[in-house]
Coordinates of C-alpha atoms in Angstrom, one line a residue:
Chain A
M231 CA 95.0 144.9 45.7
A232 CA 96.1 145.3 49.4
G233 CA 99.4 147.2 49.5
H234 CA 99.2 148.2 45.9
T235 CA 98.5 151.8 46.6
G236 CA 99.5 154.3 49.2
V237 CA 102.9 152.6 49.9
A238 CA 105.5 155.0 51.2
V239 CA 108.0 155.7 48.5
T240 CA 111.6 155.5 49.8
A241 CA 114.6 157.6 48.9
S242 CA 115.4 155.2 46.1
T243 CA 112.6 156.6 44.1
A244 CA 111.6 160.1 43.2
A245 CA 109.9 161.6 46.2
N246 CA 106.4 162.2 45.0
A247 CA 106.0 159.6 42.2
Q248 CA 102.8 157.5 42.4
P249 CA 102.6 153.9 41.4
F250 CA 100.6 153.2 38.3
S251 CA 96.9 152.6 39.0
A252 CA 95.4 149.2 38.2
A253 CA 93.8 150.8 35.1
E254 CA 97.1 152.2 34.0
V255 CA 98.9 148.9 34.5
A256 CA 96.2 147.2 32.4
A257 CA 96.8 149.8 29.7
L258 CA 100.6 149.3 29.8
R259 CA 100.2 145.5 29.7
A260 CA 98.4 145.9 26.4
D261 CA 101.7 147.2 25.0
F262 CA 103.3 143.8 25.7
P263 CA 101.9 141.2 23.3
I264 CA 103.8 138.3 24.9
L265 CA 102.0 138.7 28.3
H266 CA 98.7 137.7 26.9
Q267 CA 99.0 134.0 26.7
Q268 CA 98.3 130.8 28.5
V269 CA 101.1 128.6 29.7
N270 CA 100.2 125.0 30.7
G271 CA 96.6 126.0 30.6
K272 CA 97.0 128.9 33.0
P273 CA 97.4 132.7 32.4
L274 CA 101.1 133.5 32.1
A275 CA 102.5 135.3 35.2
Y276 CA 106.0 136.4 33.9
L277 CA 108.0 136.9 37.1
D278 CA 111.5 136.4 35.5
N279 CA 112.2 140.0 34.5
G280 CA 115.6 140.0 36.2
A281 CA 116.7 137.4 33.7
S282 CA 115.2 139.1 30.7
A283 CA 112.4 141.6 30.4
Q284 CA 109.7 141.5 27.8
H285 CA 109.3 143.9 24.9
P286 CA 106.7 146.5 24.2
R287 CA 105.2 146.6 20.7
S288 CA 107.1 149.8 19.9
V289 CA 110.4 148.0 20.4
I290 CA 109.4 145.0 18.2
D291 CA 108.1 147.4 15.6
A292 CA 111.2 149.5 15.6
E293 CA 113.3 146.4 14.8
A294 CA 110.9 145.1 12.2
D295 CA 110.5 148.4 10.5
Y296 CA 114.2 148.8 10.3
Y297 CA 114.5 145.5 8.6
R298 CA 111.6 146.3 6.3
H299 CA 112.7 149.7 5.2
D300 CA 116.2 150.8 6.3
H301 CA 118.6 147.9 6.7
S302 CA 122.1 148.2 5.4
N303 CA 125.6 148.3 6.9
I304 CA 126.5 151.4 8.9
H305 CA 129.4 153.9 8.7
R306 CA 130.3 152.6 5.3
G307 CA 128.2 153.1 2.2
V308 CA 127.3 156.5 0.6
H309 CA 124.0 155.1 -0.5
T310 CA 120.7 156.1 1.0
L311 CA 120.0 153.0 3.0
S312 CA 123.4 153.0 4.6
Q313 CA 122.9 156.6 5.6
R314 CA 119.5 155.9 7.1
A315 CA 120.9 152.9 9.0
T316 CA 123.8 154.9 10.3
D317 CA 121.5 157.8 11.3
A318 CA 119.1 155.5 13.2
F319 CA 122.0 153.6 14.9
E320 CA 123.7 156.8 16.0
A321 CA 120.3 158.2 17.1
A322 CA 120.0 155.2 19.4
R323 CA 123.5 156.0 20.9
H324 CA 122.4 159.6 21.4
K325 CA 119.3 158.4 23.3
L326 CA 121.4 156.1 25.5
Q327 CA 123.9 158.9 26.2
R328 CA 121.1 161.1 27.4
F329 CA 119.5 158.3 29.3
I330 CA 122.5 157.8 31.6
N331 CA 123.6 161.5 31.3
A332 CA 127.1 160.7 29.9
R333 CA 129.0 163.9 28.9
S334 CA 129.1 162.9 25.2
E335 CA 128.5 160.1 22.8
R336 CA 132.2 159.4 22.8
E337 CA 131.7 157.9 26.3
V338 CA 129.0 155.5 25.1
I339 CA 130.5 152.2 23.7
L340 CA 127.9 149.9 22.3
T341 CA 128.5 146.2 23.1
R342 CA 126.7 142.9 23.1
G343 CA 125.8 143.2 26.8
T344 CA 127.0 143.8 30.3
T345 CA 129.3 140.8 30.1
E346 CA 131.1 142.1 27.0
S347 CA 131.3 145.6 28.5
I348 CA 133.1 144.3 31.6
N349 CA 135.4 142.0 29.7
L350 CA 136.3 145.0 27.5
I351 CA 137.4 147.0 30.6
A352 CA 139.2 144.1 32.2
Q353 CA 141.1 143.3 29.0
A354 CA 141.7 146.8 27.5
W355 CA 142.3 148.6 30.7
G356 CA 143.5 145.8 32.9
R357 CA 146.0 144.2 30.7
S358 CA 147.6 147.6 30.0
F359 CA 147.6 149.1 33.5
L360 CA 147.6 146.2 36.1
Q361 CA 150.9 145.2 37.6
P362 CA 151.8 142.0 39.5
G363 CA 150.5 142.4 43.1
D364 CA 147.9 145.0 42.3
E365 CA 144.6 144.3 44.0
I366 CA 141.2 144.1 42.4
L367 CA 138.3 144.3 45.0
V368 CA 135.3 142.4 43.8
S369 CA 132.2 142.2 46.0
R370 CA 131.0 138.8 47.0
L371 CA 127.6 139.8 45.7
E372 CA 128.7 140.1 42.0
H373 CA 127.2 138.2 39.1
H374 CA 129.9 136.0 37.6
A375 CA 130.2 138.6 34.8
N376 CA 131.7 141.1 37.2
L377 CA 134.0 138.4 38.8
V378 CA 135.3 136.0 36.2
P379 CA 136.7 138.7 33.8
W380 CA 138.8 140.0 36.8
Q381 CA 140.0 136.5 37.6
I382 CA 141.1 136.1 34.0
V383 CA 143.0 139.4 33.8
A384 CA 144.5 138.7 37.3
C385 CA 146.0 135.5 35.9
Q386 CA 147.3 137.4 32.9
T387 CA 148.9 140.3 34.8
G388 CA 149.8 138.8 38.2
A389 CA 147.2 141.0 39.9
V390 CA 145.1 139.6 42.8
V391 CA 141.3 139.4 43.2
R392 CA 140.1 140.0 46.7
P393 CA 136.4 139.5 47.8
I394 CA 134.6 142.3 49.6
P395 CA 132.4 140.6 52.3
I396 CA 128.7 141.0 52.4
T397 CA 126.4 141.4 55.4
L398 CA 123.9 138.8 56.6
D399 CA 121.1 140.8 55.0
G400 CA 122.8 140.7 51.7
E401 CA 124.4 144.1 51.3
V402 CA 128.1 144.8 50.3
D403 CA 129.8 145.5 53.6
F404 CA 131.1 149.1 53.5
Q405 CA 133.4 148.6 56.6
G406 CA 134.7 145.4 55.1
F407 CA 135.5 147.3 51.9
L408 CA 137.4 150.0 53.9
D409 CA 139.3 147.3 55.8
L410 CA 140.5 145.8 52.5
L411 CA 142.0 149.0 51.1
T412 CA 145.7 149.0 50.6
P413 CA 148.1 151.1 48.6
R414 CA 147.9 148.3 46.0
T415 CA 144.2 148.5 45.5
R416 CA 143.6 149.5 41.9
V417 CA 140.0 148.4 40.9
L418 CA 136.6 148.3 42.7
A419 CA 134.1 146.0 40.9
L420 CA 130.6 146.5 42.3
S421 CA 127.0 145.9 41.3
H422 CA 124.5 148.7 41.6
V423 CA 121.7 146.2 42.2
S424 CA 122.3 142.6 43.0
N425 CA 120.8 140.2 40.4
S426 CA 120.5 137.3 42.9
L427 CA 119.1 139.2 45.9
G428 CA 117.8 142.5 44.6
T429 CA 120.0 144.6 47.1
I430 CA 120.4 148.2 46.0
N431 CA 124.0 148.9 47.1
P432 CA 124.8 152.4 48.4
I433 CA 127.4 152.6 45.6
E434 CA 127.8 156.4 46.0
K435 CA 129.8 156.1 49.2
F436 CA 132.0 153.3 47.8
I437 CA 132.7 155.4 44.7
A438 CA 133.6 158.5 46.8
V439 CA 136.2 156.5 48.8
A440 CA 137.6 154.9 45.7
R441 CA 137.9 158.2 43.8
E442 CA 139.8 159.8 46.7
R443 CA 142.4 157.0 46.4
G444 CA 142.5 156.9 42.6
I445 CA 140.9 153.4 42.5
L446 CA 139.1 152.5 39.2
T447 CA 135.4 152.1 39.8
V448 CA 133.5 149.6 37.6
I449 CA 129.8 149.4 38.2
D450 CA 127.6 146.6 37.0
G451 CA 124.3 148.4 36.4
A452 CA 122.5 145.5 34.5
Q453 CA 119.8 145.2 37.2
A454 CA 119.6 148.9 38.0
V455 CA 118.9 150.8 34.8
P456 CA 115.4 149.2 34.2
H457 CA 114.2 150.3 37.6
M458 CA 115.7 153.7 38.5
A459 CA 117.1 156.8 36.9
V460 CA 120.9 156.5 36.6
D461 CA 123.1 159.5 36.2
V462 CA 126.7 158.4 35.6
Q463 CA 128.0 161.9 36.2
A464 CA 126.3 162.2 39.5
L465 CA 127.5 158.8 40.5
G466 CA 131.0 159.7 39.6
C467 CA 132.0 156.2 38.6
D468 CA 134.7 155.5 35.9
F469 CA 132.8 152.8 34.1
Y470 CA 129.1 151.7 34.2
A471 CA 127.9 148.7 32.2
F472 CA 124.4 147.5 31.4
S473 CA 122.4 145.3 29.0
G474 CA 119.6 146.2 26.6
H475 CA 117.5 143.1 27.2
K476 CA 116.8 143.8 30.9
L477 CA 115.6 147.2 29.8
F478 CA 112.8 145.9 27.6
G479 CA 115.1 146.0 24.6
P480 CA 116.6 143.3 22.4
T481 CA 119.1 140.7 23.5
G482 CA 122.7 141.1 22.2
T483 CA 122.8 144.8 23.0
G484 CA 124.7 146.5 25.8
V485 CA 126.4 149.7 26.8
L486 CA 129.7 150.5 28.4
Y487 CA 129.9 154.0 29.7
G488 CA 133.5 155.1 30.4
R489 CA 135.1 158.4 31.3
E490 CA 136.6 159.8 28.1
A491 CA 140.1 160.3 29.4
L492 CA 140.2 156.6 30.5
L493 CA 138.9 155.4 27.2
E494 CA 141.4 157.5 25.3
A495 CA 144.2 156.0 27.3
M496 CA 143.1 152.4 26.7
P497 CA 144.3 150.4 23.7
P498 CA 141.5 148.8 21.5
W499 CA 140.3 145.4 22.7
M500 CA 139.2 143.8 19.5
G501 CA 140.5 144.7 16.1
G502 CA 138.7 144.8 12.8
G503 CA 136.5 146.9 10.6
D504 CA 135.0 150.2 11.9
M505 CA 137.6 150.6 14.7
I506 CA 140.3 151.9 12.3
L507 CA 141.1 155.0 10.4
E508 CA 143.9 153.8 8.2
V509 CA 145.3 150.3 7.9
R510 CA 148.7 149.5 6.4
F511 CA 151.0 146.5 7.0
E512 CA 153.4 148.9 8.4
G513 CA 150.9 150.1 11.0
T514 CA 147.3 150.9 11.7
T515 CA 145.7 154.1 13.0
F516 CA 142.7 153.5 15.3
N517 CA 139.4 155.2 15.0
T518 CA 138.3 157.9 17.5
L519 CA 135.9 157.2 20.4
P520 CA 133.5 155.5 20.6
H521 CA 134.3 153.6 17.4
K522 CA 137.7 152.5 18.6
F523 CA 136.0 149.9 20.8
E524 CA 133.4 148.8 18.3
A525 CA 135.1 146.4 15.9
G526 CA 132.9 144.7 13.3
T527 CA 129.2 145.2 12.3
P528 CA 127.2 145.7 15.5
N529 CA 123.6 144.6 16.2
I530 CA 122.2 147.6 14.3
A531 CA 118.5 146.5 14.5
G532 CA 119.0 145.6 18.2
F533 CA 120.2 149.1 19.1
I534 CA 117.5 150.7 17.2
G535 CA 115.1 148.6 19.2
L536 CA 116.9 149.6 22.4
G537 CA 116.5 153.2 21.5
A538 CA 112.8 152.6 21.2
A539 CA 112.9 150.9 24.7
V540 CA 114.6 153.9 26.2
D541 CA 111.9 156.1 24.6
Y542 CA 109.3 153.8 26.1
V543 CA 110.6 153.9 29.7
Q544 CA 111.2 157.6 29.6
R545 CA 107.7 158.2 28.3
I546 CA 106.0 156.3 31.1
G547 CA 108.6 157.6 33.6
L548 CA 111.3 155.8 35.6
A549 CA 110.1 157.4 38.8
R550 CA 106.6 155.9 38.4
I551 CA 108.1 152.6 37.3
A552 CA 110.2 152.6 40.5
A553 CA 107.2 153.5 42.7
T554 CA 105.1 150.7 41.1
E555 CA 107.8 148.1 41.5
E556 CA 108.3 149.2 45.1
A557 CA 104.6 148.6 45.8
L558 CA 104.8 145.2 44.1
L559 CA 107.9 144.3 46.2
H560 CA 106.1 145.2 49.5
Y561 CA 103.0 143.3 48.5
A562 CA 104.9 140.2 47.4
T563 CA 107.2 140.2 50.4
A564 CA 104.2 140.2 52.8
Q565 CA 102.4 137.5 50.8
L566 CA 105.4 135.3 50.5
L567 CA 106.3 135.5 54.2
A568 CA 102.9 134.2 55.0
V569 CA 103.8 130.9 53.2
P570 CA 104.8 128.4 55.8
G571 CA 108.5 127.3 55.6
L572 CA 109.4 130.1 53.1
R573 CA 112.5 132.1 53.8
I574 CA 113.6 135.1 51.8
I575 CA 117.3 135.3 51.1
G576 CA 118.4 138.9 50.9
T577 CA 116.7 141.3 53.3
A578 CA 118.7 144.6 52.7
P579 CA 116.9 147.8 53.6
H580 CA 116.9 149.0 50.0
K581 CA 115.9 146.5 47.4
A582 CA 114.8 146.4 43.8
A583 CA 111.7 144.3 43.1
V584 CA 113.6 141.0 43.3
I585 CA 112.8 138.3 45.9
S586 CA 115.0 135.3 46.2
F587 CA 113.6 132.6 48.4
V588 CA 113.7 128.9 49.5
V589 CA 111.0 126.7 50.9
D590 CA 111.8 124.1 53.5
G591 CA 111.8 120.6 52.1
I592 CA 111.4 121.6 48.5
H593 CA 114.4 122.1 46.2
P594 CA 114.2 125.3 44.1
H595 CA 114.2 123.2 40.9
D596 CA 111.2 121.3 41.9
L597 CA 109.5 124.6 42.8
G598 CA 110.4 125.9 39.3
T599 CA 108.7 123.0 37.6
I600 CA 105.6 123.1 39.8
L601 CA 105.3 126.9 39.4
D602 CA 105.6 126.5 35.6
Q603 CA 102.7 124.1 35.6
E604 CA 100.7 126.9 37.2
G605 CA 101.7 129.4 34.6
V606 CA 104.2 131.2 36.8
A607 CA 107.7 131.8 35.3
V608 CA 110.5 132.3 37.9
R609 CA 114.2 131.7 37.8
T610 CA 115.6 128.9 39.8
G611 CA 119.3 128.1 40.3
H612 CA 122.4 130.0 41.4
H613 CA 121.6 133.1 39.3
C614 CA 125.3 133.2 38.1
A615 CA 126.2 134.1 41.6
M616 CA 127.6 131.0 43.2
P617 CA 129.6 132.8 45.9
V618 CA 126.3 134.3 47.1
M619 CA 124.7 130.9 47.3
E620 CA 127.8 129.6 49.2
F621 CA 127.6 132.5 51.7
F622 CA 123.9 131.8 52.5
D623 CA 124.6 128.0 52.4
V624 CA 121.9 127.2 49.9
P625 CA 122.6 125.3 46.6
A626 CA 120.1 127.5 44.8
T627 CA 117.1 129.7 45.3
A628 CA 113.9 130.5 43.4
R629 CA 113.8 134.1 42.3
A630 CA 110.7 136.2 41.5
S631 CA 111.7 139.5 39.8
F632 CA 109.1 142.0 38.9
A633 CA 108.5 144.7 36.3
F634 CA 106.0 147.5 36.3
Y635 CA 103.6 145.4 34.2
N636 CA 103.2 142.8 36.9
T637 CA 100.1 142.8 39.0
P638 CA 99.1 141.9 42.6
A639 CA 97.0 139.1 41.0
E640 CA 100.1 137.6 39.5
I641 CA 101.7 137.6 43.0
D642 CA 98.6 135.8 44.3
Q643 CA 99.0 133.3 41.5
L644 CA 102.6 132.7 42.6
V645 CA 101.6 132.3 46.2
G646 CA 98.8 129.8 45.2
A647 CA 101.3 127.8 43.2
L648 CA 103.6 127.7 46.2
Q649 CA 100.8 126.4 48.3
H650 CA 100.2 123.7 45.7
A651 CA 103.9 122.7 45.9
R652 CA 103.7 122.4 49.6
E653 CA 100.6 120.2 49.3
L654 CA 102.6 117.9 46.9
F655 CA 105.8 117.8 49.0
C656 CA 105.0 118.4 52.6
Chain B
M184 CA 101.0 116.9 31.7
D185 CA 100.2 116.1 35.3
L186 CA 102.6 116.9 38.0
K187 CA 101.8 113.6 39.7
D188 CA 103.4 111.9 36.6
L189 CA 106.6 113.5 37.5
Y190 CA 106.3 113.5 41.3
R191 CA 105.0 110.0 41.8
D192 CA 104.7 108.6 45.3
V193 CA 107.9 106.5 44.8
I194 CA 109.8 109.6 43.8
L195 CA 108.5 111.7 46.7
D196 CA 109.3 108.9 49.1
H197 CA 112.9 108.4 47.9
N198 CA 113.4 112.1 48.1
K199 CA 112.3 112.3 51.7
R200 CA 114.1 109.1 52.8
P201 CA 116.9 108.5 50.3
R202 CA 118.3 104.9 50.5
N203 CA 122.0 104.2 50.7
F204 CA 122.8 107.9 51.5
G205 CA 126.3 108.0 52.9
V206 CA 129.9 107.4 52.0
L207 CA 132.2 104.4 51.4
A208 CA 135.9 104.3 52.2
V209 CA 138.2 104.8 49.2
P210 CA 139.9 102.4 48.7
P211 CA 138.5 99.8 48.5
A212 CA 135.5 101.6 47.0
H213 CA 135.7 103.8 44.0
E214 CA 134.3 107.3 43.8
A215 CA 133.1 109.7 41.1
R216 CA 131.6 113.2 41.3
G217 CA 128.7 114.6 39.3
A218 CA 127.8 118.2 38.8
N219 CA 125.1 120.0 37.0
P220 CA 126.7 123.4 36.4
L221 CA 123.4 124.9 35.3
C222 CA 121.7 124.5 38.7
G223 CA 124.7 124.0 41.0
D224 CA 123.7 120.4 42.0
T225 CA 126.5 118.2 43.1
L226 CA 126.6 114.5 43.7
R227 CA 129.2 111.9 44.9
V228 CA 128.7 108.3 44.1
W229 CA 130.8 105.4 45.6
V230 CA 130.8 101.9 44.3
Q231 CA 132.2 98.8 46.0
L232 CA 133.1 95.8 43.8
D233 CA 133.8 92.2 44.4
G234 CA 135.1 91.0 41.1
E235 CA 132.2 91.6 38.7
L236 CA 129.7 91.9 41.5
V237 CA 128.5 95.4 42.7
T238 CA 128.4 94.8 46.5
D239 CA 127.6 98.3 47.6
V240 CA 126.7 101.7 46.3
K241 CA 126.3 104.9 48.3
F242 CA 125.7 108.5 47.4
E243 CA 125.8 112.0 48.9
G244 CA 124.9 115.4 47.6
K245 CA 122.5 118.2 47.3
G246 CA 119.9 118.2 44.6
C247 CA 116.2 118.4 43.7
A248 CA 113.7 115.7 44.4
I249 CA 114.2 114.2 40.9
S250 CA 118.0 113.9 41.3
V251 CA 117.9 112.6 44.9
A252 CA 115.2 110.0 44.1
S253 CA 116.9 108.9 40.9
A254 CA 120.2 108.3 42.8
S255 CA 118.4 106.5 45.6
L256 CA 116.5 104.2 43.2
M257 CA 119.7 103.6 41.3
T258 CA 121.6 102.4 44.4
E259 CA 118.8 99.9 45.1
A260 CA 118.8 98.7 41.5
A261 CA 122.6 98.2 41.4
I262 CA 123.5 96.6 44.7
G263 CA 123.8 92.9 44.4
H264 CA 123.9 92.9 40.7
T265 CA 126.8 92.2 38.3
R266 CA 128.4 95.0 36.4
A267 CA 126.8 93.7 33.2
E268 CA 123.4 93.8 34.7
V269 CA 124.0 97.3 36.0
Q270 CA 125.1 98.4 32.5
A271 CA 122.0 96.9 31.0
Q272 CA 119.8 98.7 33.5
F273 CA 121.7 102.0 32.7
E274 CA 120.9 101.5 29.1
R275 CA 117.2 100.9 29.8
V276 CA 117.0 104.0 32.0
H277 CA 118.9 106.1 29.4
N278 CA 116.5 104.9 26.8
V279 CA 113.5 106.0 28.9
F280 CA 115.1 109.5 29.4
T281 CA 115.9 110.1 25.8
H282 CA 113.1 108.5 23.9
H283 CA 109.8 110.2 24.6
D284 CA 107.5 107.4 23.3
A285 CA 109.6 104.3 23.9
P286 CA 107.5 101.6 25.6
L287 CA 108.6 100.9 29.2
D288 CA 110.7 97.7 29.5
P289 CA 109.2 95.6 32.3
A290 CA 112.8 94.9 33.4
L291 CA 112.9 98.5 34.7
G292 CA 110.8 97.5 37.7
K293 CA 110.6 100.3 40.2
L294 CA 112.8 102.5 38.0
A295 CA 109.8 103.0 35.7
A296 CA 108.7 105.6 38.2
L297 CA 111.4 107.9 36.7
A298 CA 109.7 107.9 33.3
G299 CA 107.7 111.0 34.2
V300 CA 110.7 113.2 33.4
R301 CA 110.2 112.5 29.8
D302 CA 107.4 115.1 29.7
F303 CA 109.6 117.7 31.4
P304 CA 112.7 118.0 29.1
A305 CA 114.3 120.6 31.4
R306 CA 114.4 118.0 34.2
V307 CA 116.0 115.0 32.3
K308 CA 119.5 116.0 33.4
C309 CA 118.4 116.0 37.0
A310 CA 117.4 112.3 36.7
S311 CA 120.3 111.2 34.6
L312 CA 123.2 112.8 36.6
A313 CA 123.4 109.9 39.2
W314 CA 123.5 107.3 36.5
H315 CA 126.3 109.0 34.6
T316 CA 128.2 109.4 37.8
L317 CA 127.9 105.7 38.7
N318 CA 129.2 104.9 35.3
A319 CA 132.2 107.2 35.9
A320 CA 132.8 105.4 39.3
L321 CA 132.8 102.1 37.5
A322 CA 135.2 103.4 34.9
A323 CA 137.4 104.7 37.7
A324 CA 137.5 101.1 39.0
D325 CA 138.7 99.9 35.7
A326 CA 141.3 102.7 35.4
D327 CA 142.5 102.1 38.9
Q328 CA 142.1 105.9 39.4
P329 CA 144.1 107.3 42.4
A330 CA 141.7 108.0 45.3
A331 CA 142.7 111.7 45.4
T332 CA 141.3 112.5 42.0
P333 CA 137.9 111.0 41.5
P334 CA 136.6 111.7 38.0
T335 CA 133.9 114.4 37.6
V336 CA 130.9 114.1 35.3
Q337 CA 129.1 117.2 34.1
T338 CA 125.7 117.2 32.5
E339 CA 125.5 119.2 29.4

């Protein structure tokens, strides 16, 4: 348990929040049925939360109960089930609005995930407002989901994508960003927390500069919302995107926060049911926000589950989640650095509980297989961030990403599995 | 499942000291590229022919122990054999990768060491990439592909 308690909490977490005690973590783990199993004859150590987090029973039950008792289509029928489904779905939106402190529910568009949210911005805003020669600044740290949609819309409009450099410790280079600004800069696409390295970018200062110059700010918050309180009004960004499944909620759910004036000015992206008021062959009137951007029947059960996930993290407290994960990060960093030949990729001063690493002489994929045989689940590969791998000149990394329900014992299990890999290979 | 079934001594040895690692001049050699988009592994394979005889094979790339060892073993299994023999060996190896319980053909020789991947479905692509890339290089020889555009194989 060394390092588990008494770790100084940095500015990225609430000043006086304490990590959960070992007893509290044990109680919280009881909420997650999936964690209590053996994999390849060893207790599961699930350290792949950055790819997808696990679900507390309350989320699983909320989805199942909805299907058992309330399922119907929403915003349509006058019958009781349809009304119940609509109420539950809109209640989830309300929770999400409060969760990120959006001004109103009109600013909370429900999507399939971060990827769809960013594609929506790139297509609905970008295709309408980008001109040939306009410049889109995308940090080199971005997940492909905050890069490829901009490349696509650049091709469609004649705009140009320019990479913002990163520093050797894996943070987006603020000076490099300032140096790239021109009168043609129109968009800043930036991750709040890097999925591949765990860097917490100081996005506030980037947003402040962009706002002064009227540059659209698009923040990928997929890796941030599960680990820290996010207030979109305090951040001052134009758009903020995140996914439900990294927040202990169902897959196929996501959120796009957008400033209302921008959303009003944007044309719809997809057309169909629910996003219209009146349809005639002579012309169609679109629905009001947020429904204008929500064509077709959504993942109703999924969002009800996501609402339950938001309730869960708010009940246990994001500040204590952050403090707990910070303690895990410190303990894991120290333990991993003691493994001979292990190098951590991404050493920024402010990091979420994500550690990308390589081990001399062992390819990350071999590590992934060997760790799996020891019951340890980590992600290996390029983490949908190939420009990051290129920058650090590695083909891939292994990545351990922690949630509040992980324990120091699981980190010890990871380190033991790495020693086993070294014995096999070195 | 035992890790030593996957990481046999032959595999570990060929990973550490890959045979025929390097490049051949194009022309007269033919080249193909292989990529596993899921993991970012990339591989280049060159093949040199004298009529129907495979006189030399070389490879270069970055990959895991399984993909490097498979490529290295493949070069040894192909050099000095006819194209028909290489094709027959490809089919034997492919059969090993895709049929979990198929008995091991004695003609596989050293290549039988690759059979361990059958118990690790996520790793079959690592082992098969080099073989598909060699096939593409041989196809390039037939098509008389211009040197500037080697065909690229992607595992699915």
